[in-house]
Structure formats: C-alpha cells, structure tokens
Short mmCIF file of C-alpha atoms in Angstrom, two decimals:
data_model
loop_
_atom_site.label_atom_id
_atom_site.label_comp_id
_atom_site.label_asym_id
_atom_site.label_seq_id
_atom_site.Cartn_x
_atom_site.Cartn_y
_atom_site.Cartn_z
CA MET A 1 63.21 98.32 82.23
CA GLY A 2 65.26 100.96 83.96
CA VAL A 3 68.47 101.17 85.96
CA ARG A 4 69.01 103.81 88.59
CA ARG A 5 72.15 104.89 90.37
CA GLY A 6 71.23 106.73 93.51
CA GLU A 7 68.48 109.13 92.54
CA ARG A 8 69.54 109.32 88.91
CA TRP A 9 68.22 107.04 86.20
CA ILE A 10 71.00 105.76 83.99
CA VAL A 11 68.53 104.26 81.54
CA ARG A 12 64.78 104.19 81.70
CA HIS A 13 61.81 103.00 79.62
CA VAL A 14 64.01 100.75 77.50
CA ASP A 15 62.19 98.01 75.63
CA ILE A 16 64.24 95.52 73.67
CA THR A 17 63.26 92.15 72.20
CA VAL A 18 65.74 89.86 70.59
CA ASP A 19 64.31 86.83 68.82
CA ARG A 20 66.25 83.78 67.55
CA GLY A 21 68.14 84.65 64.38
CA GLN A 22 67.62 88.40 64.72
CA LEU A 23 70.28 91.08 64.65
CA ILE A 24 69.29 93.90 66.92
CA TYR A 25 71.36 97.07 67.20
CA LEU A 26 71.57 99.15 70.37
CA ILE A 27 72.61 102.62 69.37
CA GLY A 28 73.20 105.74 71.38
CA ALA A 29 75.57 108.60 72.10
CA ASN A 30 78.19 108.30 74.80
CA GLY A 31 76.43 108.34 78.14
CA ALA A 32 73.09 107.20 76.81
CA GLY A 33 73.52 103.98 78.83
CA LYS A 34 74.25 101.38 76.13
CA SER A 35 76.69 99.38 78.25
CA THR A 36 74.41 99.63 81.28
CA CYS A 37 71.57 98.20 79.18
CA ALA A 38 73.76 95.34 77.98
CA LYS A 39 74.92 94.56 81.53
CA ALA A 40 71.35 94.52 82.75
CA ILE A 41 70.34 92.11 79.99
CA LEU A 42 73.34 89.91 80.81
CA GLY A 43 72.37 89.81 84.45
CA LEU A 44 75.49 91.69 85.55
CA LEU A 45 73.45 94.54 87.03
CA ASP A 46 70.22 94.54 88.94
CA ILE A 47 67.43 96.53 87.35
CA ASP A 48 65.36 98.97 89.38
CA GLU A 49 62.14 98.80 87.45
CA GLY A 50 60.65 96.63 84.78
CA THR A 51 61.32 93.03 83.90
CA ILE A 52 63.75 90.98 81.88
CA GLU A 53 62.37 87.76 80.36
CA ARG A 54 64.71 85.06 79.22
CA MET A 55 63.95 81.87 77.34
CA SER A 56 64.45 78.97 79.74
CA SER A 57 67.99 77.51 79.62
CA LEU A 58 69.15 80.48 77.54
CA GLU A 59 72.85 80.20 76.73
CA VAL A 60 74.36 83.66 76.51
CA GLY A 61 77.65 84.56 74.83
CA TYR A 62 79.23 87.88 75.79
CA VAL A 63 81.95 89.78 74.02
CA PRO A 64 82.98 92.68 76.31
CA GLN A 65 84.15 96.01 74.96
CA ARG A 66 87.63 95.52 76.32
CA LEU A 67 89.44 93.11 78.54
CA ALA A 68 92.48 94.15 80.49
CA LEU A 69 94.75 91.15 81.00
CA ASN A 70 97.38 90.99 83.72
CA PRO A 71 100.58 90.05 81.88
CA THR A 72 101.76 87.92 84.81
CA LEU A 73 98.94 85.48 83.99
CA PRO A 74 100.21 83.19 81.26
CA LEU A 75 97.38 82.57 78.77
CA THR A 76 97.60 81.22 75.29
CA VAL A 77 94.95 81.46 72.58
CA ARG A 78 93.73 77.94 73.11
CA ARG A 79 93.81 78.16 76.91
CA LEU A 80 91.60 81.28 76.76
CA MET A 81 89.02 79.32 74.79
CA THR A 82 88.41 77.02 77.76
CA LEU A 83 88.40 79.78 80.33
CA THR A 84 84.72 79.40 81.29
CA GLY A 85 84.06 75.80 80.30
CA ARG A 86 85.60 72.56 79.11
CA PHE A 87 85.30 71.84 75.40
CA PRO A 88 86.56 69.12 73.08
CA LYS A 89 89.50 69.96 70.83
CA ASP A 90 87.54 70.01 67.58
CA HIS A 91 85.03 72.50 69.03
CA ILE A 92 87.91 74.79 69.89
CA GLU A 93 89.37 74.42 66.40
CA SER A 94 86.06 75.11 64.63
CA ALA A 95 85.33 78.16 66.86
CA LEU A 96 88.79 79.53 66.05
CA ALA A 97 88.32 78.73 62.35
CA ALA A 98 85.05 80.63 62.38
CA VAL A 99 86.90 83.82 63.26
CA GLY A 100 89.96 83.06 61.11
CA LEU A 101 92.38 82.43 63.98
CA ASP A 102 92.87 78.66 63.45
CA ARG A 103 96.21 78.89 61.65
CA LEU A 104 97.81 81.09 64.29
CA GLY A 105 99.31 78.26 66.34
CA ASP A 106 98.97 78.78 70.06
CA PRO A 107 100.73 82.05 70.91
CA PRO A 108 100.34 83.94 74.19
CA VAL A 109 97.35 86.23 73.96
CA THR A 110 99.52 89.20 74.87
CA THR A 111 101.18 88.94 71.42
CA LEU A 112 97.90 89.35 69.55
CA SER A 113 96.89 92.55 67.81
CA GLY A 114 93.79 94.43 68.96
CA GLY A 115 91.70 93.07 66.11
CA GLU A 116 92.91 89.47 66.61
CA PHE A 117 92.19 89.66 70.30
CA GLN A 118 88.68 90.95 69.61
CA ARG A 119 88.06 88.02 67.23
CA LEU A 120 89.44 85.63 69.86
CA LEU A 121 86.92 87.00 72.40
CA LEU A 122 84.22 86.39 69.76
CA ALA A 123 85.39 82.82 69.25
CA ARG A 124 85.43 82.31 73.02
CA ALA A 125 81.81 83.47 73.24
CA LEU A 126 80.58 81.32 70.37
CA ILE A 127 82.23 78.09 71.56
CA HIS A 128 79.42 78.08 74.18
CA ARG A 129 76.96 77.78 71.20
CA PRO A 130 74.97 80.75 72.50
CA ASP A 131 71.25 81.33 71.86
CA LEU A 132 71.95 85.02 72.41
CA LEU A 133 75.20 86.78 71.56
CA VAL A 134 75.77 90.17 73.16
CA LEU A 135 78.62 92.27 71.74
CA ASP A 136 79.69 95.58 73.24
CA GLU A 137 81.14 97.75 70.46
CA PRO A 138 83.10 94.95 68.82
CA ALA A 139 84.39 97.28 66.10
CA GLN A 140 85.82 99.81 68.51
CA GLY A 141 89.45 100.57 67.85
CA VAL A 142 89.27 98.76 64.51
CA ASP A 143 89.37 100.73 61.27
CA THR A 144 86.50 100.83 58.80
CA ALA A 145 87.67 97.86 56.76
CA GLY A 146 88.20 95.90 60.00
CA SER A 147 84.77 96.75 61.26
CA GLY A 148 83.29 95.37 58.03
CA VAL A 149 85.16 92.13 58.62
CA VAL A 150 83.79 91.93 62.16
CA LEU A 151 80.28 92.58 60.93
CA ASP A 152 80.56 89.89 58.27
CA LEU A 153 81.80 87.45 60.94
CA ILE A 154 78.84 88.27 63.16
CA GLN A 155 76.39 87.79 60.23
CA GLY A 156 77.96 84.41 59.48
CA ILE A 157 77.78 83.28 63.11
CA ARG A 158 74.12 84.40 63.30
CA ARG A 159 73.32 82.24 60.26
CA ASP A 160 75.33 79.19 61.44
CA LEU A 161 74.13 79.18 65.07
CA ARG A 162 70.70 80.68 64.42
CA CYS A 163 71.28 82.82 67.51
CA GLY A 164 69.91 86.21 68.36
CA VAL A 165 72.53 88.97 68.32
CA LEU A 166 72.41 92.18 70.35
CA LEU A 167 75.09 94.50 68.96
CA ILE A 168 76.01 97.71 70.72
CA SER A 169 77.38 100.24 68.25
CA HIS A 170 77.87 103.82 67.29
CA ASP A 171 77.37 103.08 63.60
CA LEU A 172 73.85 104.17 62.75
CA HIS A 173 74.50 103.61 59.04
CA ALA A 174 75.46 99.94 59.43
CA ALA A 175 72.61 99.53 61.92
CA THR A 176 69.88 100.72 59.55
CA SER A 177 71.23 98.76 56.60
CA THR A 178 71.86 95.38 58.29
CA GLY A 179 69.88 95.28 61.48
CA ASP A 180 66.49 93.62 61.92
CA ASP A 181 65.65 96.29 64.44
CA VAL A 182 67.47 99.29 65.87
CA VAL A 183 66.99 100.50 69.39
CA VAL A 184 68.21 104.07 69.90
CA LEU A 185 68.88 105.22 73.44
CA VAL A 186 68.35 108.90 73.95
CA PRO A 187 69.50 110.72 77.10
CA HIS A 188 66.77 110.94 79.60
CA GLU A 189 65.14 114.35 79.65
CA HIS A 190 62.72 113.98 82.59
CA ASP A 191 65.34 114.32 85.28
CA GLU A 192 68.95 115.40 85.45
CA PRO A 193 71.21 115.28 82.40
CA PRO A 194 72.93 111.90 81.83
CA PRO A 195 76.47 111.26 83.02
CA ALA A 196 79.28 112.16 80.66
CA ARG A 197 80.29 108.50 80.08
CA PRO A 198 78.47 105.19 79.75
CA ASP A 199 80.24 103.94 82.84
CA PRO A 200 80.64 106.76 85.32
CA PRO A 201 83.83 106.47 87.38
CA ALA A 202 81.92 105.74 90.60
CA HIS A 203 80.55 102.63 88.92
CA LEU A 204 83.93 101.54 87.53
CA SER A 205 85.63 101.75 90.90
CA ARG A 206 82.83 99.78 92.46
CA ARG A 207 83.26 96.93 89.99
CA GLU A 208 86.99 97.01 90.42
CA ALA A 209 86.50 96.89 94.13
CA ARG A 210 84.89 93.53 93.62
CA LYS A 211 88.31 91.99 93.46
CA LEU A 212 88.64 90.18 96.72
CA MET B 1 122.71 64.75 111.39
CA LEU B 2 119.04 65.36 110.76
CA ASP B 3 117.41 65.76 114.15
CA ASP B 4 113.79 64.83 114.49
CA PHE B 5 112.63 68.41 114.86
CA LEU B 6 114.29 69.32 111.57
CA ILE B 7 112.56 66.50 109.72
CA ARG B 8 109.24 67.59 111.19
CA ALA B 9 109.93 71.22 110.15
CA LEU B 10 110.98 70.11 106.67
CA LEU B 11 107.86 67.98 106.21
CA ALA B 12 105.62 70.80 107.46
CA GLY B 13 107.41 73.33 105.28
CA ILE B 14 107.18 71.20 102.15
CA GLY B 15 103.45 70.66 102.80
CA ILE B 16 102.90 74.42 103.12
CA ALA B 17 104.97 75.29 100.06
CA MET B 18 102.97 72.87 97.89
CA VAL B 19 99.81 74.83 98.67
CA ALA B 20 101.38 78.28 98.93
CA GLY B 21 102.76 78.05 95.39
CA PRO B 22 99.47 77.65 93.54
CA ALA B 23 97.67 79.98 95.93
CA GLY B 24 100.45 82.52 95.55
CA CYS B 25 99.90 82.58 91.81
CA PHE B 26 96.44 83.97 92.35
CA ILE B 27 97.92 86.53 94.78
CA VAL B 28 100.15 87.69 91.93
CA TRP B 29 97.46 87.50 89.20
CA ARG B 30 94.85 89.27 91.25
CA ARG B 31 97.31 91.73 92.89
CA LEU B 32 96.34 90.62 96.38
CA ALA B 33 99.75 90.96 98.12
CA TYR B 34 98.37 93.54 100.56
CA PHE B 35 95.33 91.35 101.18
CA GLY B 36 97.75 88.54 102.16
CA GLU B 37 99.63 90.90 104.48
CA THR B 38 96.37 91.83 106.13
CA ILE B 39 95.50 88.22 106.88
CA ALA B 40 99.05 87.64 108.14
CA HIS B 41 98.96 90.66 110.46
CA SER B 42 95.65 89.62 111.85
CA ALA B 43 97.33 86.39 112.92
CA LEU B 44 98.69 88.10 116.03
CA LEU B 45 95.15 88.85 117.08
CA GLY B 46 94.42 85.18 116.38
CA VAL B 47 97.25 84.16 118.69
CA ALA B 48 95.90 86.40 121.44
CA ILE B 49 92.44 84.93 121.07
CA ALA B 50 93.85 81.42 121.00
CA VAL B 51 95.67 82.15 124.29
CA LEU B 52 92.55 83.70 125.85
CA VAL B 53 90.26 80.78 125.11
CA ASN B 54 92.94 78.11 125.20
CA LEU B 55 92.80 76.98 121.55
CA HIS B 56 95.48 75.43 119.35
CA LEU B 57 97.40 78.39 117.85
CA VAL B 58 96.82 77.41 114.26
CA ILE B 59 93.08 77.09 114.83
CA GLY B 60 92.95 80.46 116.58
CA ILE B 61 94.87 82.08 113.75
CA PHE B 62 92.71 80.42 111.08
CA VAL B 63 89.39 81.44 112.71
CA THR B 64 90.53 85.06 113.12
CA ALA B 65 91.81 85.13 109.53
CA VAL B 66 88.49 83.85 108.21
CA VAL B 67 86.68 86.57 110.18
CA VAL B 68 89.02 89.16 108.59
CA VAL B 69 88.34 87.71 105.10
CA LEU B 70 84.58 87.85 105.65
CA ALA B 71 84.85 91.45 107.04
CA MET B 72 86.85 92.48 104.00
CA TYR B 73 84.38 90.75 101.66
CA TYR B 74 81.49 92.60 103.31
CA LEU B 75 83.16 95.98 103.62
CA GLU B 76 84.30 96.06 100.02
CA ARG B 77 80.67 95.81 98.94
CA ARG B 78 79.14 98.09 101.53
CA ASP B 79 81.72 100.75 102.13
CA THR B 80 82.93 103.56 99.95
CA LEU B 81 86.46 103.59 101.31
CA PRO B 82 89.13 102.40 98.82
CA THR B 83 90.21 98.78 99.17
CA ASP B 84 93.73 99.48 100.32
CA THR B 85 92.47 101.83 103.04
CA LEU B 86 90.10 99.14 104.27
CA LEU B 87 92.94 96.62 104.25
CA GLY B 88 95.15 99.02 106.20
CA LEU B 89 92.40 99.43 108.76
CA LEU B 90 91.97 95.69 109.24
CA SER B 91 95.66 94.88 108.99
CA HIS B 92 97.05 97.28 111.51
CA GLY B 93 93.96 97.28 113.60
CA GLY B 94 94.20 93.54 114.01
CA LEU B 95 97.94 93.66 114.70
CA ALA B 96 97.56 96.42 117.32
CA VAL B 97 94.64 94.84 119.15
CA GLY B 98 96.50 91.54 119.14
CA LEU B 99 99.63 93.11 120.68
CA VAL B 100 97.63 94.99 123.31
CA LEU B 101 95.76 91.85 124.25
CA LEU B 102 98.95 89.85 124.48
CA SER B 103 100.47 92.47 126.81
CA PHE B 104 97.87 91.55 129.41
CA PHE B 105 99.55 88.13 129.73
CA PRO B 106 103.10 89.08 130.79
CA ASP B 107 103.54 85.64 132.32
CA MET B 108 102.62 83.85 129.11
CA ARG B 109 105.62 82.12 127.77
CA LEU B 110 104.92 83.33 124.25
CA ASP B 111 107.76 83.59 121.81
CA LEU B 112 106.93 86.81 119.92
CA GLN B 113 110.14 86.57 117.94
CA GLY B 114 109.16 83.07 116.84
CA LEU B 115 105.73 84.29 115.80
CA LEU B 116 107.09 87.14 113.73
CA PHE B 117 109.95 85.31 112.04
CA GLY B 118 109.20 81.59 112.37
CA ASP B 119 110.66 78.92 114.55
CA ILE B 120 111.51 75.44 113.32
CA LEU B 121 111.77 74.10 116.85
CA ALA B 122 108.11 74.84 117.29
CA VAL B 123 106.70 72.22 114.90
CA SER B 124 105.05 69.44 116.85
CA ARG B 125 103.57 66.18 115.56
CA LEU B 126 100.13 67.73 115.97
CA ASP B 127 101.20 70.76 113.90
CA LEU B 128 102.46 68.42 111.20
CA ALA B 129 99.14 66.61 111.10
CA VAL B 130 97.29 69.91 110.97
CA VAL B 131 99.50 71.19 108.12
CA TRP B 132 99.19 68.07 105.95
CA GLY B 133 95.53 67.49 106.66
CA GLY B 134 94.66 71.20 106.09
CA GLY B 135 96.97 71.36 103.08
CA ALA B 136 95.28 68.43 101.39
CA ILE B 137 91.88 70.01 101.99
CA ALA B 138 93.12 73.40 100.72
CA LEU B 139 94.55 71.86 97.52
CA GLY B 140 91.24 70.02 96.96
CA MET B 141 89.35 73.27 97.37
CA LEU B 142 91.66 75.04 94.97
CA TRP B 143 91.13 72.25 92.40
CA TRP B 144 87.38 72.56 92.84
CA ILE B 145 87.24 76.32 92.32
CA TRP B 146 90.07 76.53 89.77
CA ARG B 147 88.06 77.28 86.66
CA PRO B 148 85.62 79.85 88.23
CA LEU B 149 88.51 81.50 90.10
CA LEU B 150 90.64 81.78 87.00
CA ALA B 151 87.75 83.07 84.93
CA ALA B 152 86.94 85.60 87.64
CA THR B 153 90.58 86.69 87.59
CA VAL B 154 90.46 87.33 83.85
CA SER B 155 87.01 88.91 83.86
CA PRO B 156 84.31 88.78 86.57
CA ASP B 157 81.68 89.66 83.89
CA LEU B 158 82.57 86.71 81.64
CA ALA B 159 82.56 84.40 84.64
CA THR B 160 79.14 85.67 85.74
CA VAL B 161 77.63 85.37 82.28
CA ALA B 162 78.93 81.75 82.08
CA ARG B 163 77.18 81.14 85.45
CA LEU B 164 80.45 80.28 87.22
CA HIS B 165 79.51 82.20 90.40
CA PRO B 166 82.80 84.13 90.67
CA GLU B 167 81.84 85.70 94.01
CA ARG B 168 81.54 82.26 95.59
CA ALA B 169 84.91 81.20 94.18
CA LEU B 170 86.52 84.36 95.54
CA LEU B 171 85.10 83.73 99.00
CA VAL B 172 86.37 80.15 99.01
CA PHE B 173 89.76 81.39 97.89
CA GLY B 174 89.84 83.91 100.76
CA ILE B 175 89.15 81.14 103.27
CA LEU B 176 91.79 78.94 101.64
CA LEU B 177 94.30 81.76 101.89
CA ALA B 178 93.46 82.11 105.59
CA ALA B 179 94.20 78.39 106.02
CA VAL B 180 97.55 78.56 104.17
CA ILE B 181 98.69 81.58 106.17
CA ALA B 182 97.59 80.04 109.50
CA ALA B 183 99.48 76.88 108.72
CA ALA B 184 102.63 78.69 107.61
CA ILE B 185 102.97 81.10 110.52
CA LYS B 186 104.97 78.76 112.77
CA ILE B 187 107.63 78.16 110.11
CA VAL B 188 107.84 81.42 108.17
CA GLY B 189 106.42 83.89 110.68
CA VAL B 190 103.82 86.70 110.41
CA LEU B 191 106.09 89.22 108.75
CA LEU B 192 107.43 87.06 105.90
CA ILE B 193 104.61 84.73 104.96
CA VAL B 194 103.52 86.77 101.95
CA ALA B 195 107.03 86.34 100.51
CA LEU B 196 106.52 82.56 100.45
CA LEU B 197 103.32 83.18 98.50
CA ILE B 198 104.57 85.59 95.84
CA ILE B 199 108.32 84.90 95.30
CA PRO B 200 107.92 81.30 93.98
CA SER B 201 105.23 82.30 91.50
CA ALA B 202 107.20 85.37 90.38
CA THR B 203 110.21 83.12 89.94
CA VAL B 204 108.58 80.66 87.57
CA ARG B 205 106.36 83.06 85.58
CA ARG B 206 108.72 83.41 82.66
CA PHE B 207 109.27 79.71 82.26
CA THR B 208 105.62 78.89 81.93
CA SER B 209 102.94 79.35 79.27
CA SER B 210 99.76 78.29 81.05
CA PRO B 211 98.22 79.08 84.46
CA GLU B 212 98.40 75.41 85.45
CA GLN B 213 102.14 75.16 84.60
CA MET B 214 102.80 78.30 86.59
CA ALA B 215 100.95 76.94 89.65
CA ALA B 216 102.84 73.66 89.55
CA GLY B 217 106.14 75.40 89.00
CA ALA B 218 105.48 77.73 91.91
CA ALA B 219 104.87 74.73 94.16
CA VAL B 220 108.24 73.26 93.08
CA ALA B 221 110.06 76.54 93.57
CA GLY B 222 108.43 76.95 97.00
CA VAL B 223 109.53 73.44 98.10
CA ILE B 224 113.11 74.21 97.00
CA ALA B 225 113.08 77.49 98.95
CA VAL B 226 111.64 75.89 102.09
CA ALA B 227 114.01 72.91 102.00
CA GLY B 228 117.04 75.04 101.32
CA GLY B 229 116.09 77.67 103.87
CA LEU B 230 115.34 75.19 106.65
CA LEU B 231 118.62 73.31 106.11
CA ALA B 232 120.54 76.57 106.16
CA SER B 233 118.62 77.64 109.29
CA ALA B 234 119.58 74.43 111.06
CA THR B 235 123.24 74.52 110.04
CA LEU B 236 123.89 78.22 110.46
CA ASP B 237 121.48 78.74 113.39
CA THR B 238 119.65 81.52 111.60
CA PRO B 239 115.91 82.21 112.04
CA SER B 240 113.90 79.92 109.80
CA GLY B 241 111.51 82.44 108.17
CA PRO B 242 114.21 84.82 106.91
CA SER B 243 116.39 81.91 105.80
CA ILE B 244 113.55 80.50 103.68
CA VAL B 245 112.84 83.94 102.12
CA VAL B 246 116.54 84.56 101.43
CA THR B 247 116.74 81.19 99.67
CA ALA B 248 113.58 81.98 97.66
CA LEU B 249 115.04 85.34 96.77
CA ALA B 250 118.40 83.76 95.75
CA VAL B 251 116.56 81.28 93.46
CA PHE B 252 114.57 84.16 91.97
CA LEU B 253 117.76 86.17 91.26
CA VAL B 254 119.62 83.18 89.78
CA THR B 255 116.77 82.55 87.31
CA ARG B 256 116.96 86.20 86.33
CA LEU B 257 120.66 86.00 85.47
CA GLY B 258 120.13 84.26 82.19
CA ARG B 259 119.07 86.05 79.03
CA PRO B 260 115.35 86.87 79.35
CA ARG B 261 113.32 84.39 77.35
CA ARG B 262 111.03 86.27 75.01
CA GLU B 263 107.52 84.98 74.70
CA VAL B 264 107.67 82.89 71.53
CA ASN B 265 105.12 83.83 69.01
CA ALA B 266 104.23 80.70 67.09
CA ARG B 267 103.53 82.54 63.87
#
C-alpha cells in the first residue's frame, strides 16, 4: 500500500502482515513514514494505492505516541479506562493490574508520570481485548530500563490475549532479538526526498483543524 | 411580587441553563468559545431572515445557526484558511449581513437592544414551550452522543479506532449548540450568550473529578446565575443578559476566594 500527500508519496510499496500472536516491528528513521503506515492500518488515513485486508470483526487496540490532555477536562485513571466503551469493574481492574497500575487508587491522570500514563494508555487499549494491538513508539521518552519494562508488558499481553502486535520503534536491536518479523521503512528514492518529520506540519494542522 | 412575565422568564432561563451547563463544558474542553460566538453573531442574520419570511424568531435563529455550523464543518475540511479566520469570516459576515438586511425594515418594531442584551419581558408562553421542548431534546441528544463526543475530545484517533464515529458526534454537538444558543438569545442576548456557556463550567471545574460531575455542576451553577440575575434584573430594572452574566461572574469569583483545592493524588 502507499499513501500520498499531494504529488509526494509519504510511504509506498509497504507490505506488512500481522498474524495472531505475532510481534511485528515497524522500524524506520524519522520521516520514513512509520506513523503514517500505522494510521493507514488503523483506518485513520485513506490509502492512495494498494489494499488493507482485515479479519472480519477485527478488534483493534491503539496506543498513540502521545496524547495531549486539556487540564480543564477532569479525568481519573478509572474514568479514562471507559473512555471508548463500557466495561465491568473487574475488567477494568484486571487491565490495570496487567500494567501494574491497580494499586494506584484513582488519581487524576494529570498527576501521573510519563511512564505511568503510557502504561495507562496500554491498559485502556487492552481492555477492549484486541485481536490486533498497534503501539506507536511506546518506549519514547522512557529510559532504557523503562523501555525493557514496556517490552516485557507487551510480550505478556501478547501471550495472554493471543493478539497480533504491531510495534513502531527506533530500536533495531530489540526488534531483531524479539520480533517475529521486522519491517524496515526506507525513505523513498524514486521521487522527491521524504519530509523531515513523520508527520509534516501541514498534516498536523489539518488533523487539529478537525476539531469542530 | 412575582409577576407572570418574571415567572415565565425564570422558567425559560432555568431550562436554558440546564442545557447550557453541560454543553458549555464541551465548549471549554474543546476550546470552542469563538465557535460559540460565531453561532451567536449569526443569530442576527437569523432574526433578519425570520422577519423576511415571517417565522418564529427562535426557529429563524436556529435554522441560520445550523447553516453556519454546517458551513464551518464543510470549510474546515475543504479550506486551507486557519479555523479562527474562517470563524471570523462567518461570525462578522453573518452579523453584518443581518444588520444590513434589518436596516431595510425601518418600520419593523424590532428591539435591537433586547436582541443584543436580552429582554425578560419578551418571553411568551410559546417561547417557554419552545425552550423546554427543545431543551429536553437537546439534553437527550447530548446523552446519546456523550461517550463518542467525550472520546473525540480526548483523542479523535482513539475514538475512530473504537468505531465511535467522532465526526458524527461533533456534527450533532454543533447542531445542539445552535439550538441552545437560539433558545437563549431572548433572555441573555447575542453578545453575552457565550458567557452563560463557559462561566458555569469554569466555576465548577475545580470542585469536580469526572466529566459527568462537571457537567452536572455546571448546570447547577448556571441555574443559580440565571435565577439570581433575573431576580436582580426585575428588582433593579437592569437588562437581563448582563445581570445574569454579572451574577455568574460573582459566583465564579466567590468560589475562587477560598484556598485553591489541589488535585488530591490518592497515592
């Protein structure tokens, strides 16, 4: 599949298959189009060529790279868990326990550390019991030890839920040692050089403009 | 003491505040204050159109506001101009066209002052029925789109992945906002209606820990502001819209006097 912005291809000739229980890494330099790929797979972007095939009734869990919260919106840890669906209390508890946040009480999410918030987003995705889990650089902004913890969590979730995992990462070393397959995006050489960032500003402002 | 018109105004005002509170929370969360202003300003064009084709004012304002919402929804996706520029175009364009149109009817007994700042004498039985009927529908709509709208407010991407159709929820919310503003114009006026949307929710933010609490609290704060403001307006013979906003502002300031409550971390 490929995604084009204007005349320029952001990504092209990408071929990814994620089977149940597999951990697939999507690796690439800044600007190679990793996030664009992920958004296309999630159905957040329309693709300009190729096809995306999904298992019927595929439940997808998505952990975004970052989430900017407006502090005027009061949200606690447990309220965030039911943001996109209603779930029984014990499901919430077990999802929080899976990422080690169950003994935190119910504090406002604004008081969480970066790593805790990232794990909360992971718990929020897995409460949907996804068949496919897509994580956009979950270890970003976390130190090396922290990224190991995140990776262990993801491995555990993959075993427990038997879900496919698509993990966007910079870490080629972790990818080759733990991944079932590694997809490396290289900047497109047939036409113009790739944009300097995975999300060029024009694209960002467009998405932000979606606020009504 | 309480004349009939005051009771009607109070009932209408309370009905409006109960919807404006929760709707206003989303204005604050989504930073839509200028969007609200745009709908409010377009109301004058709605009045002109209502006069031209002989419609009930609230209906004329509502229909015009919905057209503005749809135009904004379309332009944001098709046009490269920044959102606030588009809003400015629609807002002042609508206001200006409305004023020019109204100037063609010099004989119209139209109370511009009342439109801009609200007039409690203007609430008829029919208005009251429109406000409560429309308000009940608006609250029902908000209940229906609550989860998608809240999810879209936190993250449109997460809402889309969870198949919550955030775009649809946003469109419904825009129409709902048009209804709230159309209903509130008679009491609060074009220029001050956004205050009734944002001050109550800003007032209760720090006393609440969930979106639902904040919405309910904003409804209560709005009812207090409307009731206090209308009573003051009737006793002191001040214009109703400014009196309501001054009351809301006073409540806001009083709640700020105490020591700021820190967000309690349960750890």
